[in-house]
Coordinates of C-alpha atoms in Angstrom, one line a residue:
X1 CA 13.9 6.4 -23.2
X2 CA 16.9 3.5 -22.2
X3 CA 17.5 0.5 -21.4
X4 CA 17.5 0.2 -17.3
X5 CA 20.7 0.8 -16.0
X6 CA 23.2 -1.4 -15.0
X7 CA 21.1 -4.4 -16.0
X8 CA 22.5 -7.1 -18.0
X9 CA 22.2 -11.0 -17.8
X10 CA 22.7 -12.4 -14.2
X11 CA 26.3 -14.7 -14.4
X12 CA 25.8 -18.2 -13.4
X13 CA 26.6 -20.4 -11.9
X14 CA 26.6 -18.3 -7.9
X15 CA 28.6 -19.0 -4.9
X16 CA 27.2 -20.3 -2.5
X17 CA 28.1 -16.7 -0.6
X18 CA 26.8 -15.4 -3.2
X19 CA 23.7 -17.7 -3.2
X20 CA 23.0 -16.4 -0.2
X21 CA 23.3 -12.7 -0.9
X22 CA 20.8 -12.6 -3.4
X23 CA 18.5 -13.6 -0.5
X24 CA 19.2 -10.4 1.0
X25 CA 16.3 -7.4 0.7
X26 CA 17.8 -4.4 2.8
X27 CA 17.5 -0.8 3.2
X28 CA 19.8 2.0 3.9
X29 CA 19.1 5.6 5.7
X30 CA 20.1 8.5 2.7
X31 CA 19.4 9.9 -0.4
X32 CA 22.9 8.7 -1.9
X33 CA 24.0 5.1 -1.2
X34 CA 26.1 5.6 2.1
X35 CA 30.0 4.0 1.8
X36 CA 28.9 1.5 4.7
X37 CA 25.9 0.0 2.6
X38 CA 28.5 0.4 -1.1
X39 CA 31.1 -1.8 0.7
X40 CA 27.9 -4.8 2.2
X41 CA 27.1 -4.8 -1.4
X42 CA 30.6 -5.5 -3.1
X43 CA 31.2 -7.9 -0.1
X44 CA 27.9 -9.9 0.0
X45 CA 26.5 -9.3 -3.8
X46 CA 23.2 -8.9 -1.9
X47 CA 19.8 -9.7 -3.9
X48 CA 18.0 -5.6 -3.6
X49 CA 17.3 -3.0 -1.9
X50 CA 13.7 -1.4 -0.8
X51 CA 13.1 2.5 -0.8
X52 CA 11.3 3.8 1.8
X53 CA 9.6 7.4 1.7
X54 CA 11.4 8.5 5.1
X55 CA 14.7 7.6 4.0
X56 CA 15.3 7.8 0.9
X57 CA 12.9 10.3 -0.9
X58 CA 13.2 13.7 -2.0
X59 CA 11.7 13.9 -5.2
X60 CA 11.6 11.8 -8.0
X61 CA 14.9 13.2 -10.2
X62 CA 16.8 12.5 -7.0
X63 CA 14.9 8.7 -6.8
X64 CA 16.3 8.0 -10.0
X65 CA 19.8 9.2 -9.7
X66 CA 20.0 7.1 -7.0
X67 CA 18.8 4.0 -8.4
X68 CA 21.3 4.3 -11.2
X69 CA 23.9 4.7 -8.8
X70 CA 22.9 1.1 -7.5
X71 CA 22.9 -0.1 -10.4
X72 CA 26.3 1.2 -11.7
X73 CA 27.8 0.2 -7.9
X74 CA 26.8 -3.7 -8.5
X75 CA 27.5 -4.4 -12.2
X76 CA 31.1 -2.3 -11.2
X77 CA 31.1 -5.1 -8.5
X78 CA 30.7 -7.9 -11.3
X79 CA 27.4 -8.7 -9.6
X80 CA 23.1 -9.2 -11.5
X81 CA 21.7 -5.9 -11.1
X82 CA 19.9 -5.2 -7.9
X83 CA 15.8 -5.5 -7.5
X84 CA 14.6 -2.4 -6.5
X85 CA 11.3 -2.4 -4.6
X86 CA 8.8 0.2 -3.3
X87 CA 5.6 0.2 -1.7
X88 CA 3.8 2.4 -4.4
X89 CA 0.0 1.1 -3.7
X90 CA -1.8 4.7 -3.8
X91 CA -4.0 6.5 -1.3
X92 CA -2.3 6.2 1.6
X93 CA 0.9 4.2 0.8
X94 CA 2.7 6.2 -1.4
X95 CA 6.5 5.3 -0.9
X96 CA 7.3 7.8 -3.8
X97 CA 7.2 12.0 -3.2
X98 CA 6.2 13.6 -6.0
X99 CA 4.4 11.0 -8.0
X100 CA 0.7 11.3 -9.4
X101 CA -1.8 10.5 -6.2
X102 CA -4.1 8.3 -7.0
X103 CA -6.9 7.6 -4.7
X104 CA -6.1 4.0 -3.9
X105 CA -7.3 0.1 -3.6
X106 CA -10.5 0.7 -2.0
X107 CA -11.8 3.9 -4.4
X108 CA -11.0 1.3 -7.4
X109 CA -13.1 -1.0 -5.8
X110 CA -16.3 1.9 -5.8
X111 CA -15.6 2.1 -9.4
X112 CA -15.5 -1.5 -10.5
X113 CA -13.5 -1.5 -13.2
X114 CA -11.3 -3.7 -14.5
X115 CA -9.9 -1.4 -16.4
X116 CA -9.6 1.6 -14.5
X117 CA -7.8 -1.0 -12.4
X118 CA -5.4 -1.9 -15.5
X119 CA -4.8 1.5 -15.9
X120 CA -4.1 2.6 -12.8
X121 CA -1.0 -0.4 -12.2
X122 CA 0.4 1.1 -15.6
X123 CA 0.5 4.2 -14.8
X124 CA 2.3 3.7 -11.6
X125 CA 4.2 0.9 -13.2
X126 CA 5.3 3.6 -15.7
X127 CA 6.3 6.0 -13.4
X128 CA 7.8 3.7 -11.1
X129 CA 10.2 2.2 -14.1
X130 CA 11.2 6.2 -14.5
X131 CA 12.8 6.5 -11.1
X132 CA 14.4 2.8 -11.1
X133 CA 12.2 1.0 -9.3
X134 CA 11.6 -2.5 -10.6
X135 CA 9.7 -4.5 -8.1
X136 CA 6.6 -2.8 -6.5
X137 CA 4.9 -4.2 -3.3
X138 CA 1.7 -4.2 -4.6
X139 CA -1.5 -5.2 -5.1
X140 CA -3.0 -5.4 -1.6
X141 CA -4.9 -8.6 -2.1
X142 CA -6.5 -9.3 1.0
X143 CA -10.3 -8.7 1.5
X144 CA -11.2 -6.5 4.0
X145 CA -14.2 -8.3 5.8
X146 CA -13.0 -7.1 9.0
X147 CA -14.2 -3.5 9.7
X148 CA -11.7 -3.6 12.2
X149 CA -9.0 -4.1 10.7
X150 CA -5.8 -2.2 11.9
X151 CA -3.9 -2.3 8.8
X152 CA -5.6 -2.9 5.6
X153 CA -8.7 -1.3 5.7
X154 CA -8.8 1.1 2.5
X155 CA -5.4 -0.4 1.0
X156 CA -7.9 -3.5 0.5
X157 CA -10.4 -3.1 -2.9
X158 CA -13.5 -4.7 -0.6
X159 CA -14.7 -7.1 1.0
X160 CA -16.4 -9.3 -2.2
X161 CA -13.3 -11.8 -2.6
X162 CA -14.7 -12.3 -6.6
X163 CA -14.4 -8.0 -7.4
X164 CA -11.2 -7.8 -5.3
X165 CA -9.7 -11.0 -7.6
X166 CA -10.8 -9.5 -10.5
X167 CA -9.1 -5.8 -9.3
X168 CA -5.8 -7.5 -8.5
X169 CA -5.8 -9.3 -11.7
X170 CA -5.8 -6.0 -13.4
X171 CA -3.7 -4.4 -11.8
X172 CA -1.2 -6.8 -11.5
X173 CA -1.2 -6.9 -15.7
X174 CA -0.8 -3.1 -15.8
X175 CA 2.0 -3.0 -13.7
X176 CA 3.6 -5.8 -15.7
X177 CA 2.9 -4.3 -18.8
X178 CA 5.0 -1.2 -17.4
X179 CA 7.8 -3.3 -17.2
X180 CA 7.7 -3.3 -13.3
X181 CA 7.5 -6.7 -11.3
X182 CA 4.0 -6.9 -9.2
X183 CA 4.1 -8.3 -5.8
X184 CA 0.9 -9.5 -4.1
X185 CA 0.7 -9.4 -0.5
X186 CA -0.2 -10.4 2.1
X187 CA -0.3 -14.1 1.4
X188 CA -2.5 -15.8 2.7
X189 CA -4.9 -13.3 3.4
X190 CA -4.9 -10.1 6.4
X191 CA -8.2 -9.1 5.7
X192 CA -9.6 -10.4 8.9
X193 CA -7.7 -9.8 11.7
X194 CA -7.8 -7.8 14.0
X195 CA -4.3 -7.1 14.9
X196 CA -1.4 -5.4 13.0
X197 CA 1.3 -7.6 12.6
X198 CA 4.0 -4.4 12.7
X199 CA 3.3 -4.7 16.2
X200 CA 2.4 -8.4 17.0
X201 CA 1.2 -11.8 15.6
X202 CA -2.6 -11.9 14.5
X203 CA -3.3 -15.6 14.7
X204 CA -6.1 -16.3 11.9
X205 CA -7.9 -19.4 13.0
X206 CA -9.7 -20.7 9.8
X207 CA -9.2 -23.7 7.6
X208 CA -8.6 -24.3 4.3
X209 CA -12.1 -24.5 3.1
X210 CA -12.8 -20.9 4.8
X211 CA -9.3 -19.5 3.1
X212 CA -10.4 -21.4 -0.5
X213 CA -13.3 -19.0 -0.2
X214 CA -12.3 -16.0 1.0
X215 CA -8.9 -15.4 1.4
X216 CA -7.4 -17.3 -1.4
X217 CA -9.3 -16.2 -4.7
X218 CA -7.4 -12.8 -5.2
X219 CA -4.2 -15.0 -4.8
X220 CA -5.0 -17.5 -7.2
X221 CA -6.3 -14.1 -9.3
X222 CA -2.5 -13.0 -9.4
X223 CA -0.9 -15.7 -10.2
X224 CA -3.2 -16.8 -13.0
X225 CA -2.4 -13.2 -14.4
X226 CA 1.5 -14.0 -13.9
X227 CA 2.2 -12.1 -11.0
X228 CA 6.0 -12.3 -10.2
X229 CA 6.0 -12.1 -6.8
X230 CA 4.4 -12.9 -4.0
X231 CA 4.4 -11.2 -0.1
X232 CA 4.6 -13.4 3.1
X233 CA 1.9 -12.3 6.2
X234 CA 3.1 -12.7 10.0
X235 CA -0.1 -14.2 10.4
X236 CA -0.4 -17.9 12.2
X237 CA -3.0 -20.3 10.9
X238 CA -2.6 -22.6 13.6
X239 CA -5.5 -25.0 11.6
X240 CA -2.4 -25.4 9.0
X241 CA 0.2 -25.9 11.0
X242 CA -0.2 -28.3 13.4
X243 CA -2.0 -25.8 16.1
X244 CA 1.2 -23.9 16.2
X245 CA 0.8 -20.7 16.2
X246 CA 4.0 -19.6 13.9
X247 CA 4.1 -16.6 11.3
X248 CA 3.1 -18.1 8.0
X249 CA 6.4 -17.0 6.9
X250 CA 8.3 -19.3 8.6
X251 CA 5.5 -22.2 8.0
X252 CA 6.2 -24.9 5.3
X253 CA 2.3 -26.0 5.1
X254 CA 1.5 -22.4 4.4
X255 CA 4.8 -21.4 1.9
X256 CA 5.5 -24.9 0.4
X257 CA 2.3 -26.3 0.6
X258 CA -0.4 -23.8 0.4
X259 CA 1.2 -21.4 -2.2
X260 CA 3.6 -23.6 -4.3
X261 CA 1.3 -26.8 -3.9
X262 CA -2.3 -25.6 -4.2
X263 CA -2.4 -22.4 -6.1
X264 CA 1.2 -23.8 -7.8
X265 CA 2.8 -20.2 -7.5
X266 CA 6.3 -20.7 -9.5
X267 CA 7.7 -16.9 -8.7
X268 CA 9.5 -15.3 -6.2
X269 CA 8.6 -15.4 -2.8
X270 CA 9.5 -12.2 -0.9
X271 CA 9.0 -12.2 2.9
X272 CA 7.4 -9.0 4.9
X273 CA 9.6 -7.1 6.6
X274 CA 11.3 -9.0 9.5
X275 CA 11.7 -6.2 11.9
X276 CA 8.1 -6.4 12.4
X277 CA 6.7 -7.3 15.9
X278 CA 5.2 -11.1 14.8
X279 CA 8.9 -11.7 14.1
X280 CA 11.2 -12.3 17.3
X281 CA 13.5 -9.2 17.6
X282 CA 15.8 -11.0 20.2
X283 CA 17.9 -13.7 20.2
X284 CA 15.5 -15.3 17.9
X285 CA 15.8 -13.7 14.7
X286 CA 18.6 -15.2 13.2
X287 CA 16.9 -18.4 14.0
X288 CA 13.5 -17.2 12.2
X289 CA 15.3 -15.8 9.0
X290 CA 16.8 -19.5 9.2
X291 CA 13.3 -20.3 9.5
X292 CA 12.0 -18.6 6.9
X293 CA 14.6 -19.6 4.2
X294 CA 13.6 -23.1 5.1
X295 CA 10.1 -22.5 4.9
X296 CA 10.3 -21.1 1.0
X297 CA 11.1 -17.7 1.7
X298 CA 13.4 -16.2 -1.7
X299 CA 14.0 -13.0 -0.3
X300 CA 14.2 -12.0 3.1
X301 CA 13.0 -8.0 3.4
X302 CA 15.7 -6.5 6.1
X303 CA 15.5 -3.0 7.3
X304 CA 17.3 -2.4 10.4
X305 CA 20.5 -1.9 11.1
X306 CA 23.3 -3.4 9.0
X307 CA 24.4 -5.6 12.1
X308 CA 21.3 -7.4 11.6
X309 CA 21.8 -8.0 7.6
X310 CA 25.2 -8.8 8.7
X311 CA 24.0 -11.9 11.5
X312 CA 21.0 -13.2 9.1
X313 CA 23.9 -13.6 5.8
X314 CA 26.1 -14.9 8.2
X315 CA 23.2 -17.6 9.9
X316 CA 21.7 -18.6 6.3
X317 CA 25.1 -19.0 5.5
X318 CA 25.9 -21.6 8.1
X319 CA 23.1 -23.0 7.6
X320 CA 23.4 -24.0 4.0
X321 CA 26.5 -25.5 4.9
X322 CA 25.6 -27.5 7.7
X323 CA 23.2 -28.7 5.8
X324 CA 20.2 -27.2 6.9
X325 CA 19.0 -25.4 4.2
X326 CA 19.4 -27.9 0.9
X327 CA 22.1 -26.7 -1.2
X328 CA 19.7 -27.4 -4.3
X329 CA 16.5 -25.2 -2.4
X330 CA 19.4 -22.6 -2.3
X331 CA 20.4 -22.8 -6.2
X332 CA 16.6 -23.3 -6.9
X333 CA 15.7 -20.2 -5.2
X334 CA 18.4 -18.3 -6.3
X335 CA 17.6 -19.3 -10.3
X336 CA 13.9 -17.8 -9.2
X337 CA 15.6 -14.4 -8.2
X338 CA 18.2 -14.5 -11.4
X339 CA 15.0 -15.1 -13.6
X340 CA 13.3 -12.4 -12.3
X341 CA 16.2 -9.6 -12.6
X342 CA 16.9 -11.1 -16.7
X343 CA 13.1 -10.0 -17.2
X344 CA 13.5 -6.9 -15.6
X345 CA 16.4 -6.8 -17.8
X346 CA 14.3 -7.1 -21.1
X347 CA 12.3 -3.7 -20.2
X348 CA 12.9 -0.5 -21.2
X349 CA 12.9 2.9 -19.0
X350 CA 11.1 5.6 -19.6
X351 CA 12.2 9.2 -19.6
X352 CA 11.1 11.0 -16.4
X353 CA 9.0 13.2 -17.3
X354 CA 6.0 10.5 -17.5
X355 CA 5.7 11.2 -13.8
X356 CA 3.2 12.9 -12.5
X357 CA 1.9 14.0 -16.5
X358 CA -1.4 15.5 -17.1
X359 CA -2.4 12.4 -18.7
X360 CA -1.9 10.5 -15.4
X361 CA -2.9 13.3 -13.0
X362 CA -6.2 13.0 -15.7
X363 CA -6.7 9.2 -14.9
X364 CA -6.2 10.2 -10.9
X365 CA -9.2 12.4 -11.1
X366 CA -11.0 9.8 -13.5
X367 CA -10.8 7.1 -10.5
X368 CA -11.9 9.5 -7.7
X369 CA -15.0 11.0 -9.8
X370 CA -15.9 7.6 -10.8
X371 CA -15.6 6.2 -7.0
X372 CA -17.1 9.1 -5.3
X373 CA -20.2 7.4 -3.4
X374 CA -23.2 9.3 -2.0
X375 CA -24.4 7.0 0.7
X376 CA -27.0 9.4 1.8
X377 CA -28.8 11.8 1.1
X378 CA -32.3 12.0 2.6
X379 CA -32.8 15.8 2.8
X380 CA -31.9 16.2 -0.7
X381 CA -29.2 18.5 0.2
X382 CA -27.4 17.8 -2.9
X383 CA -26.7 19.2 -5.1
X384 CA -25.9 22.5 -3.6
X385 CA -27.6 26.0 -4.2
X386 CA -26.0 28.3 -2.0
X387 CA -26.2 32.1 -2.3
X388 CA -23.1 34.1 -2.2
X389 CA -22.9 35.8 0.7
X390 CA -23.9 32.3 2.8
X391 CA -21.5 31.1 4.7
X392 CA -19.9 28.1 4.5
X393 CA -17.1 26.2 6.4
X394 CA -15.2 23.3 5.8
X395 CA -13.7 20.7 8.7
X396 CA -10.9 18.6 8.4
X397 CA -8.3 16.3 11.2
X398 CA -5.1 16.5 10.4
X399 CA -3.6 13.7 8.6
X400 CA -1.5 11.1 10.5
X401 CA 0.0 7.8 9.6
X402 CA -2.4 5.6 11.5
X403 CA -0.1 2.4 10.9
X404 CA 3.4 2.2 9.7
X405 CA 2.5 1.0 6.7
X406 CA 1.2 4.9 6.3
X407 CA 2.6 7.9 4.5
X408 CA -1.2 10.1 5.3
X409 CA 1.3 12.5 7.3
X410 CA 2.8 13.6 4.1
X411 CA -0.5 15.5 2.6
X412 CA -1.3 18.6 3.3
X413 CA -5.3 18.5 2.0
X414 CA -7.1 21.6 1.8
X415 CA -10.8 20.7 1.4
X416 CA -11.5 24.3 1.6
X417 CA -8.9 25.2 -1.6
X418 CA -11.5 22.3 -3.7
X419 CA -14.8 23.9 -2.4
X420 CA -13.6 27.5 -3.3
X421 CA -13.9 26.9 -7.2
X422 CA -17.7 26.9 -6.6
X423 CA -18.3 29.5 -3.6
X424 CA -16.4 32.6 -3.1
X425 CA -15.5 32.0 0.4
X426 CA -14.9 29.0 2.9
X427 CA -14.1 29.4 6.1
X428 CA -11.0 26.3 7.1
X429 CA -11.0 24.7 10.0
X430 CA -7.8 22.3 10.6
X431 CA -9.0 19.7 13.5
X432 CA -6.1 17.1 15.5
X433 CA -7.2 13.7 15.0
X434 CA -9.3 13.2 18.0
X435 CA -9.8 16.7 19.6
X436 CA -11.0 16.8 22.9
X437 CA -14.3 17.7 24.3
X438 CA -13.0 21.3 25.1
X439 CA -11.7 21.4 21.3
X440 CA -15.3 20.3 20.0
X441 CA -17.0 22.8 22.2
X442 CA -14.7 25.6 21.3
X443 CA -15.7 24.9 17.4
X444 CA -18.7 24.3 18.1
X445 CA -19.1 28.0 19.4
X446 CA -17.5 29.1 16.2
X447 CA -19.5 27.6 13.8
X448 CA -23.3 28.7 15.2
X449 CA -24.9 30.2 12.4
X450 CA -22.9 28.7 9.7
X451 CA -25.2 27.9 6.5
X452 CA -23.3 24.9 5.7
X453 CA -20.2 22.6 6.7
X454 CA -18.5 20.2 5.3
X455 CA -16.7 17.7 7.8
X456 CA -14.6 15.5 6.3
X457 CA -13.9 12.2 9.0
X458 CA -10.9 9.4 8.9
X459 CA -11.7 6.4 10.6
X460 CA -13.5 8.4 12.9
X461 CA -14.8 4.7 14.6
X462 CA -11.3 5.0 16.4
X463 CA -10.8 8.7 16.9
X464 CA -14.3 9.6 19.0
X465 CA -14.0 13.7 18.7
X466 CA -14.6 13.3 15.4
X467 CA -17.6 11.7 15.7
X468 CA -18.7 13.9 18.7
X469 CA -17.8 16.7 16.4
X470 CA -20.5 15.5 13.7
X471 CA -23.1 14.5 16.4
X472 CA -22.6 18.3 17.7
X473 CA -23.5 20.8 14.6
X474 CA -26.6 18.0 13.3
X475 CA -27.7 18.9 17.0
X476 CA -27.5 22.2 16.5
X477 CA -29.6 22.3 13.3
X478 CA -26.2 22.7 11.1
X479 CA -26.9 21.6 7.5
X480 CA -23.7 19.4 7.5
X481 CA -22.2 17.7 4.7
X482 CA -20.5 14.0 6.5
X483 CA -17.9 13.1 4.1
X484 CA -15.6 9.3 4.9
X485 CA -12.4 10.6 3.5
X486 CA -10.8 7.3 4.4
X487 CA -12.9 3.8 5.5
X488 CA -16.3 4.3 4.5
X489 CA -17.8 2.7 8.1
X490 CA -17.5 6.5 9.5
X491 CA -21.2 6.8 9.6
X492 CA -22.0 3.9 11.8
X493 CA -21.1 6.7 14.5
X494 CA -22.6 9.5 13.7
X495 CA -25.9 7.5 12.3
X496 CA -28.1 10.4 12.3
X497 CA -25.7 12.4 9.4
X498 CA -28.7 12.8 6.6
X499 CA -26.1 13.4 4.3
X500 CA -23.0 11.3 3.5
X501 CA -20.5 10.5 1.0
X502 CA -16.9 8.8 0.9
X503 CA -14.2 9.3 -0.8
X504 CA -12.0 6.8 0.4
X505 CA -8.7 9.7 0.0
X506 CA -8.5 12.8 1.3
X507 CA -5.6 13.7 -2.1
X508 CA -5.7 16.6 -4.2
X509 CA -8.0 14.8 -7.0
X510 CA -10.4 13.1 -4.6
X511 CA -11.4 16.7 -2.9
X512 CA -11.7 18.4 -6.1
X513 CA -13.7 15.3 -7.6
X514 CA -15.8 16.0 -4.5
X515 CA -16.7 19.3 -4.8
X516 CA -17.6 19.2 -8.3
X517 CA -19.7 16.3 -7.6
X518 CA -21.1 18.4 -4.3
X519 CA -22.5 21.7 -7.0
X520 CA -23.8 19.0 -9.5
X521 CA -20.9 19.4 -12.1
X522 CA -20.8 15.6 -11.9
X523 CA -22.8 12.6 -10.7
X524 CA -21.8 10.4 -8.3
X525 CA -20.7 6.7 -9.7
X526 CA -19.2 4.9 -7.0
X527 CA -21.4 1.8 -5.1
X528 CA -19.6 0.9 -1.5
X529 CA -16.9 -1.7 -1.8
X530 CA -17.9 -3.0 1.7
X531 CA -21.2 -3.3 4.3
X532 CA -21.7 -0.2 6.2
X533 CA -24.4 -0.8 8.9
X534 CA -27.5 1.6 8.1
X535 CA -26.1 2.5 4.8

């Protein structure tokens, strides 16, 4: 074990130019840092970088080499160490390849176990720290009270504000016990929205009374647990902003009033990515970035071109020189960032061997097993008792990224392989996310006469072809085990399914646990963390 490479006590004071640089949280393409980025780093004294799976990740060893090189470059430039962040939530959003495949927050919600949440946070933190990632953009604190929410879903622990708050607190503690700074997101709460802020501005029409009751308890719990960062959401709350539909990221009333004033948060405020549709992407982009800084954002997350970084850096610097941004505020904001870096510098970096070690894989399976939820088994089909020559088929959609905050397309799940541990011959059918009527009819013909169909569905409410297939097989009298591999609301579009199970995840530990439970090797212990009609 060794200290974080290149991490030393931050020099003070910094010039105004350097203070502006510390507000920049940037990204770049490449498995190694390109020369252009290293030049920007040296000139601007950047605050940190975000590592993205599609841009920067091949495997854990490569990521550690990359982060070490970045920290060395910062040190050689005589500047404070870099914050290195990533979205390693577990489940549907895993920024780092080759890591332990944890089932995700809604699976933890189904376990109702704060201790499992703490252990998950600690384990994810250990793996991140080993790769040189010192900030995790997790946990998601959003309370998923809207089943049609297009961007949160299984990234949430559930719909009960108190239960979500308990699990958020535990995961924050675990992450930071491992020496990685946790980030409570998406403030003040993205759980009751029907618009994905990657594409446009969601308007949240609630007053403070409602926010205090539903959205804010989980953020308050994170703050009480000592969370180092809070990430803003690009949501409009007109009740708090005088009727203006301005994103929370740009609102002093939300950030200085609600977050710092009412909730007492003293740590680092980081914006969600500023390339999202709710933020002006044209001539107003720099103005919005300055507005975010004026509203109280300490770190501006920029993941676009270096030209946009140059424009924002220059704009914020000019605004500070002109007095549009208080220089006292600038220094206080910089001090928060430097204090966070100093805390990170006191942590110890684990060896890379901890990544995906047996202990961590065992924990992922334990969570998967304890989250499995048997919602319905009206005909007593379970546990399965099949003859060796029974014809068993598995059907599963080919995973896709359903939002920009999704890495499901990197998964190649094999439900059939998990089932074959108990049955010698299982046919495997991988279907499109939304099979056409013709594709449903063809598969229906292929499955005539089968003795059991285990059909996995992924957000079937949004992909009617999946529901059409399940309903068709039920009409044909085929025994079906319907399995929601993501959101548990799928039952609502095939309500006649007599046997219905929720895994909340399509990763290997969840599929292995599913097979174990279907054949009765382990019990179904999970409880639905959200309300499902007809359950």
